[in-house]
């Protein structure tokens, strides 16, 4: 089950905790992986760790031209592009009354517009191949909202709407488009929280713990597999029961 | 009929699964040959590949009929 031998996957934000775990899991399942992100060093380290079938493809997702070029670079490096995982995201948290246009725009640009451009860029090769998997990493806050994250929540909810529309359009061509919505996931960012803060968070989660990047990666692996060919336009919530949607 | 027209017709017949007689000069891909909007994008992709040309989006939108396609490709090649 979930064999990705012969498939090529592009993962954005692969230098981060969740993106790195996604790349690692897809690679382990046999896929050739393209590791994209802004910071080249961690990408190189991950590629070196993975060994064969790993390609470093640095890209600044705030730069439209760089985004347009990325799918072509990925195909040149890997020989194809069957799976796209839009994982890269940034936050510019601020209470709504104080949120600047720039806070709003930069989050929308990277989290939503860049994902749209990449989805559009991979459509042609996937249509030709009559097979493709698009997996957009949304967030629980896209469904529930979160104080201080109007920009982030809007972008993450936007991803879900976009994903469903793409799913409609290309389902007849063997291409699926789905979203994964993580809840609280333990990463370098949450390591910095105090024990008290962690306890407060865990109290809101029926599973009484944060999720791991590997648990998000497992959801992505499923949606990337041939076995998930009849699953499209859905959002897979991976949140320990924190929001049952 | 020109060589370009023959090759275009072959692609249209194969892709849309229509009878060759229906692919006339004025046959509209969408209205007469049962194509949906995604089919028209795929036809353009197939034309690009067959003839080694690039058909920009704004030009692709003007290609509505079999005749339009033959004319555009004849001029571009």
Coordinates of C-alpha atoms in Angstrom, one line a residue:
Chain A
X1 CA 0.0 0.0 0.0
X2 CA 1.0 3.6 -0.6
X3 CA 3.9 2.8 -2.9
X4 CA 5.2 5.9 -4.6
X5 CA 8.0 4.3 -6.6
X6 CA 8.4 6.1 -9.9
X7 CA 6.5 9.2 -8.7
X8 CA 8.0 12.7 -8.4
X9 CA 6.9 15.0 -5.6
X10 CA 7.6 18.7 -5.1
X11 CA 7.3 19.8 -1.5
X12 CA 7.4 23.5 -0.6
X13 CA 8.5 24.6 2.8
X14 CA 10.6 21.5 3.1
X15 CA 13.1 23.2 5.4
X16 CA 10.5 23.4 8.1
X17 CA 9.4 20.7 10.6
X18 CA 6.2 19.6 8.9
X19 CA 7.5 20.0 5.3
X20 CA 10.7 18.1 6.2
X21 CA 8.6 15.2 7.6
X22 CA 6.4 15.2 4.5
X23 CA 9.4 15.0 2.2
X24 CA 11.0 12.3 4.3
X25 CA 7.8 10.2 4.3
X26 CA 7.2 10.5 0.5
X27 CA 10.8 9.7 -0.1
X28 CA 10.6 6.6 2.1
X29 CA 7.6 5.5 0.1
X30 CA 9.7 5.5 -3.0
X31 CA 9.1 8.9 -4.5
X32 CA 11.7 11.2 -5.9
X33 CA 11.4 14.4 -4.0
X34 CA 12.1 18.1 -4.9
X35 CA 12.8 20.0 -1.7
X36 CA 11.8 23.7 -2.0
X37 CA 12.2 26.5 0.5
X38 CA 13.8 29.8 1.0
X39 CA 16.7 28.6 3.3
X40 CA 19.1 26.5 1.2
X41 CA 21.2 25.1 4.0
X42 CA 18.5 23.0 5.8
X43 CA 17.3 21.8 2.4
X44 CA 20.8 20.7 1.5
X45 CA 21.2 18.9 4.8
X46 CA 17.9 17.1 4.3
X47 CA 18.8 16.1 0.8
X48 CA 22.2 14.8 2.0
X49 CA 20.4 12.8 4.7
X50 CA 17.9 11.3 2.2
X51 CA 20.6 10.4 -0.3
X52 CA 19.4 9.4 -3.8
X53 CA 16.1 10.8 -5.3
X54 CA 16.4 14.1 -3.5
X55 CA 16.8 17.4 -5.2
X56 CA 17.2 20.9 -3.7
X57 CA 15.1 23.5 -5.4
X58 CA 15.4 26.8 -3.5
X59 CA 12.6 29.3 -4.2
X60 CA 11.4 32.6 -2.7
X61 CA 7.6 32.2 -2.6
X62 CA 7.2 36.0 -2.4
X63 CA 8.7 36.3 -5.9
X64 CA 6.1 35.6 -8.7
X65 CA 8.7 34.9 -11.3
X66 CA 10.6 32.4 -9.1
X67 CA 7.3 30.6 -8.4
X68 CA 6.4 30.4 -12.1
X69 CA 9.8 28.9 -12.8
X70 CA 9.7 26.3 -10.0
X71 CA 7.6 23.6 -11.6
X72 CA 9.8 23.7 -14.7
X73 CA 12.9 23.4 -12.6
X74 CA 11.4 20.6 -10.6
X75 CA 10.6 18.7 -13.9
X76 CA 14.1 19.3 -15.2
X77 CA 15.6 18.0 -12.0
X78 CA 13.3 15.1 -11.3
X79 CA 12.2 14.1 -14.8
X80 CA 8.5 14.6 -14.0
X81 CA 6.1 16.1 -11.5
X82 CA 3.2 13.9 -10.2
X83 CA 2.6 15.2 -6.7
X84 CA 2.6 18.8 -5.5
X85 CA 2.5 19.5 -1.8
X86 CA 1.9 23.2 -1.0
X87 CA 3.2 23.3 2.5
X88 CA 5.1 26.6 2.8
X89 CA 3.5 29.2 5.0
X90 CA 4.3 32.2 7.0
X91 CA 2.6 34.0 9.9
X92 CA 2.3 37.7 10.7
X93 CA 0.1 37.6 13.7
X94 CA -1.6 40.7 14.9
X95 CA -4.9 41.6 16.4
X96 CA -7.2 42.6 13.6
X97 CA -7.6 46.2 14.6
X98 CA -3.9 46.7 14.3
X99 CA -3.3 44.4 11.2
X100 CA -1.6 46.4 8.5
X101 CA -2.1 45.9 4.8
X102 CA 1.4 44.6 4.6
X103 CA 0.7 42.0 7.3
X104 CA -2.3 40.9 5.4
X105 CA -0.8 40.9 1.9
X106 CA 2.4 39.1 2.7
X107 CA 0.6 36.2 4.3
X108 CA -1.9 36.0 1.5
X109 CA 0.9 36.2 -1.1
X110 CA 2.9 33.3 0.3
X111 CA 0.2 31.1 1.8
X112 CA -2.5 31.4 -0.9
X113 CA -1.2 33.1 -4.1
X114 CA 2.0 31.2 -4.3
X115 CA 0.1 27.9 -3.8
X116 CA -2.3 29.0 -6.6
X117 CA 0.6 29.7 -9.0
X118 CA 2.2 26.3 -8.3
X119 CA -1.1 24.5 -8.7
X120 CA -1.5 26.2 -12.1
X121 CA 2.1 25.5 -13.0
X122 CA 1.7 21.7 -12.5
X123 CA -1.6 21.4 -14.2
X124 CA -0.2 20.9 -17.7
X125 CA 2.1 17.9 -17.0
X126 CA -0.5 16.3 -14.8
X127 CA -3.2 16.7 -17.5
X128 CA -0.9 15.1 -20.0
X129 CA 0.0 12.3 -17.7
X130 CA -3.7 11.7 -16.8
X131 CA -2.5 11.4 -13.2
X132 CA -1.7 13.9 -10.5
X133 CA -2.0 14.7 -6.8
X134 CA -2.3 18.2 -5.4
X135 CA -2.1 18.4 -1.6
X136 CA -2.5 21.8 0.0
X137 CA -1.6 22.1 3.6
X138 CA -4.3 24.2 5.2
X139 CA -4.8 24.6 9.0
X140 CA -7.4 24.0 11.7
X141 CA -7.7 27.8 12.0
X142 CA -8.9 28.1 8.4
X143 CA -12.0 26.3 9.6
X144 CA -12.3 27.7 13.2
X145 CA -10.6 31.1 13.0
X146 CA -8.1 32.2 15.6
X147 CA -7.6 35.5 17.4
X148 CA -4.6 37.4 16.0
X149 CA -4.6 35.3 12.8
X150 CA -7.2 36.9 10.5
X151 CA -4.7 37.0 7.7
X152 CA -3.5 33.4 8.2
X153 CA -7.0 32.0 8.7
X154 CA -8.2 33.8 5.6
X155 CA -5.4 32.3 3.5
X156 CA -5.9 28.8 5.0
X157 CA -9.6 28.9 4.4
X158 CA -8.9 30.3 0.9
X159 CA -6.8 27.2 0.2
X160 CA -9.7 24.9 1.0
X161 CA -12.0 26.7 -1.4
X162 CA -9.4 26.8 -4.2
X163 CA -8.6 23.1 -3.6
X164 CA -12.3 22.1 -4.0
X165 CA -12.6 24.2 -7.2
X166 CA -9.5 22.6 -8.7
X167 CA -10.8 19.2 -7.7
X168 CA -14.0 19.7 -9.6
X169 CA -12.3 20.9 -12.8
X170 CA -9.7 18.1 -13.2
X171 CA -11.3 15.1 -11.5
X172 CA -12.1 13.6 -14.9
X173 CA -8.4 13.7 -15.8
X174 CA -7.2 11.5 -13.0
X175 CA -6.0 14.4 -10.9
X176 CA -7.1 14.8 -7.3
X177 CA -6.8 17.9 -5.2
X178 CA -7.1 17.7 -1.4
X179 CA -6.2 19.7 1.7
X180 CA -4.7 18.6 5.0
X181 CA -5.6 20.7 8.0
X182 CA -3.2 20.2 10.9
X183 CA -4.1 21.2 14.4
X184 CA -1.4 21.9 17.0
X185 CA 1.7 20.2 15.8
X186 CA 4.9 19.9 17.9
X187 CA 7.7 21.7 15.9
X188 CA 10.7 23.9 16.8
X189 CA 8.2 26.7 17.2
X190 CA 6.1 24.9 19.9
X191 CA 9.2 23.7 21.7
X192 CA 9.7 27.3 22.8
X193 CA 6.4 27.3 24.7
X194 CA 6.6 26.9 28.5
X195 CA 5.2 23.8 30.2
X196 CA 2.2 25.8 31.4
X197 CA 1.5 27.0 27.9
X198 CA 1.7 23.5 26.6
X199 CA -0.6 22.2 29.3
X200 CA -3.2 24.9 28.4
X201 CA -3.0 23.9 24.8
X202 CA -3.2 20.2 25.5
X203 CA -6.3 20.7 27.7
X204 CA -8.2 21.8 24.5
X205 CA -7.2 18.7 22.6
X206 CA -9.2 15.5 23.3
X207 CA -6.1 13.4 22.5
X208 CA -4.3 15.4 25.3
X209 CA -1.2 16.0 23.2
X210 CA 0.1 17.9 20.3
X211 CA 0.4 16.0 17.0
X212 CA 3.7 15.2 15.4
X213 CA 5.0 16.2 11.9
X214 CA 5.0 12.6 11.0
X215 CA 1.3 12.3 11.6
X216 CA 0.7 15.1 9.1
X217 CA 3.1 13.4 6.7
X218 CA 1.1 10.2 7.0
X219 CA -2.1 12.0 5.9
X220 CA -0.2 13.5 2.9
X221 CA 1.2 10.1 2.0
X222 CA -2.3 8.7 1.9
X223 CA -3.7 11.5 -0.3
X224 CA -0.6 11.2 -2.6
X225 CA -1.1 7.5 -3.1
X226 CA -2.9 5.7 -6.0
X227 CA -5.1 4.1 -3.3
X228 CA -6.6 7.6 -2.6
X229 CA -7.6 8.1 -6.3
X230 CA -11.3 8.4 -5.4
X231 CA -10.7 11.0 -2.7
X232 CA -10.8 14.5 -4.0
X233 CA -11.9 17.9 -2.9
X234 CA -11.8 16.9 0.7
X235 CA -10.0 18.4 3.7
X236 CA -8.4 15.8 6.0
X237 CA -8.3 17.2 9.5
X238 CA -5.5 15.9 11.6
X239 CA -5.9 17.6 15.0
X240 CA -6.4 15.0 17.8
X241 CA -10.1 15.8 17.9
X242 CA -9.6 19.5 18.7
X243 CA -12.2 20.4 16.1
X244 CA -14.4 17.7 14.7
X245 CA -15.3 19.0 11.3
Chain B
X1 CA -7.3 19.4 -47.7
X2 CA -3.9 20.5 -46.5
X3 CA -1.6 18.4 -44.4
X4 CA -2.1 20.7 -41.4
X5 CA -5.9 20.2 -41.7
X6 CA -5.5 16.4 -41.8
X7 CA -3.3 16.4 -38.7
X8 CA -5.6 18.7 -36.8
X9 CA -8.6 16.6 -37.8
X10 CA -6.9 13.5 -36.6
X11 CA -6.2 15.0 -33.2
X12 CA -9.8 16.3 -32.9
X13 CA -11.3 13.0 -33.8
X14 CA -9.1 11.1 -31.4
X15 CA -9.5 13.5 -28.5
X16 CA -13.2 14.1 -28.7
X17 CA -14.2 10.8 -30.1
X18 CA -16.3 12.3 -32.9
X19 CA -17.1 11.1 -36.4
X20 CA -14.6 12.5 -39.0
X21 CA -17.5 13.9 -41.1
X22 CA -18.6 16.1 -38.3
X23 CA -15.3 17.9 -38.2
X24 CA -16.1 20.6 -40.7
X25 CA -14.6 24.0 -41.3
X26 CA -17.2 25.8 -39.2
X27 CA -17.6 23.0 -36.5
X28 CA -17.3 24.6 -33.1
X29 CA -15.4 22.4 -30.6
X30 CA -17.8 23.2 -27.8
X31 CA -21.2 23.7 -29.6
X32 CA -20.9 21.1 -32.3
X33 CA -18.3 18.5 -31.2
X34 CA -19.2 18.2 -27.5
X35 CA -16.0 19.5 -26.0
X36 CA -16.0 21.1 -22.6
X37 CA -13.7 23.9 -21.7
X38 CA -11.0 21.5 -20.3
X39 CA -11.1 19.6 -23.6
X40 CA -10.4 22.8 -25.5
X41 CA -7.3 23.4 -23.4
X42 CA -6.2 19.8 -24.0
X43 CA -6.7 20.2 -27.7
X44 CA -4.5 23.3 -27.8
X45 CA -1.9 21.4 -25.8
X46 CA -2.1 18.6 -28.3
X47 CA -1.8 21.0 -31.3
X48 CA 1.3 22.6 -29.6
X49 CA 2.9 19.2 -29.3
X50 CA 2.0 18.0 -32.8
X51 CA 3.3 21.2 -34.5
X52 CA 6.0 22.2 -32.1
X53 CA 4.5 25.7 -31.6
X54 CA 3.4 27.7 -28.7
X55 CA -0.1 29.0 -28.6
X56 CA -0.5 31.8 -26.0
X57 CA -3.7 31.8 -23.9
X58 CA -5.2 34.9 -25.6
X59 CA -4.7 33.3 -29.0
X60 CA -6.1 29.9 -27.7
X61 CA -9.3 31.7 -26.7
X62 CA -9.9 32.7 -30.3
X63 CA -9.6 29.1 -31.6
X64 CA -13.3 28.1 -31.4
X65 CA -13.8 26.0 -34.5
X66 CA -11.9 23.5 -36.5
X67 CA -11.3 26.1 -39.2
X68 CA -9.9 28.6 -36.6
X69 CA -7.4 26.0 -35.5
X70 CA -6.2 25.1 -39.0
X71 CA -5.9 28.8 -39.9
X72 CA -4.0 29.6 -36.7
X73 CA -1.6 26.7 -37.0
X74 CA -1.0 27.2 -40.7
X75 CA 0.0 30.8 -40.0
X76 CA 2.2 29.9 -37.1
X77 CA 4.1 27.1 -38.7

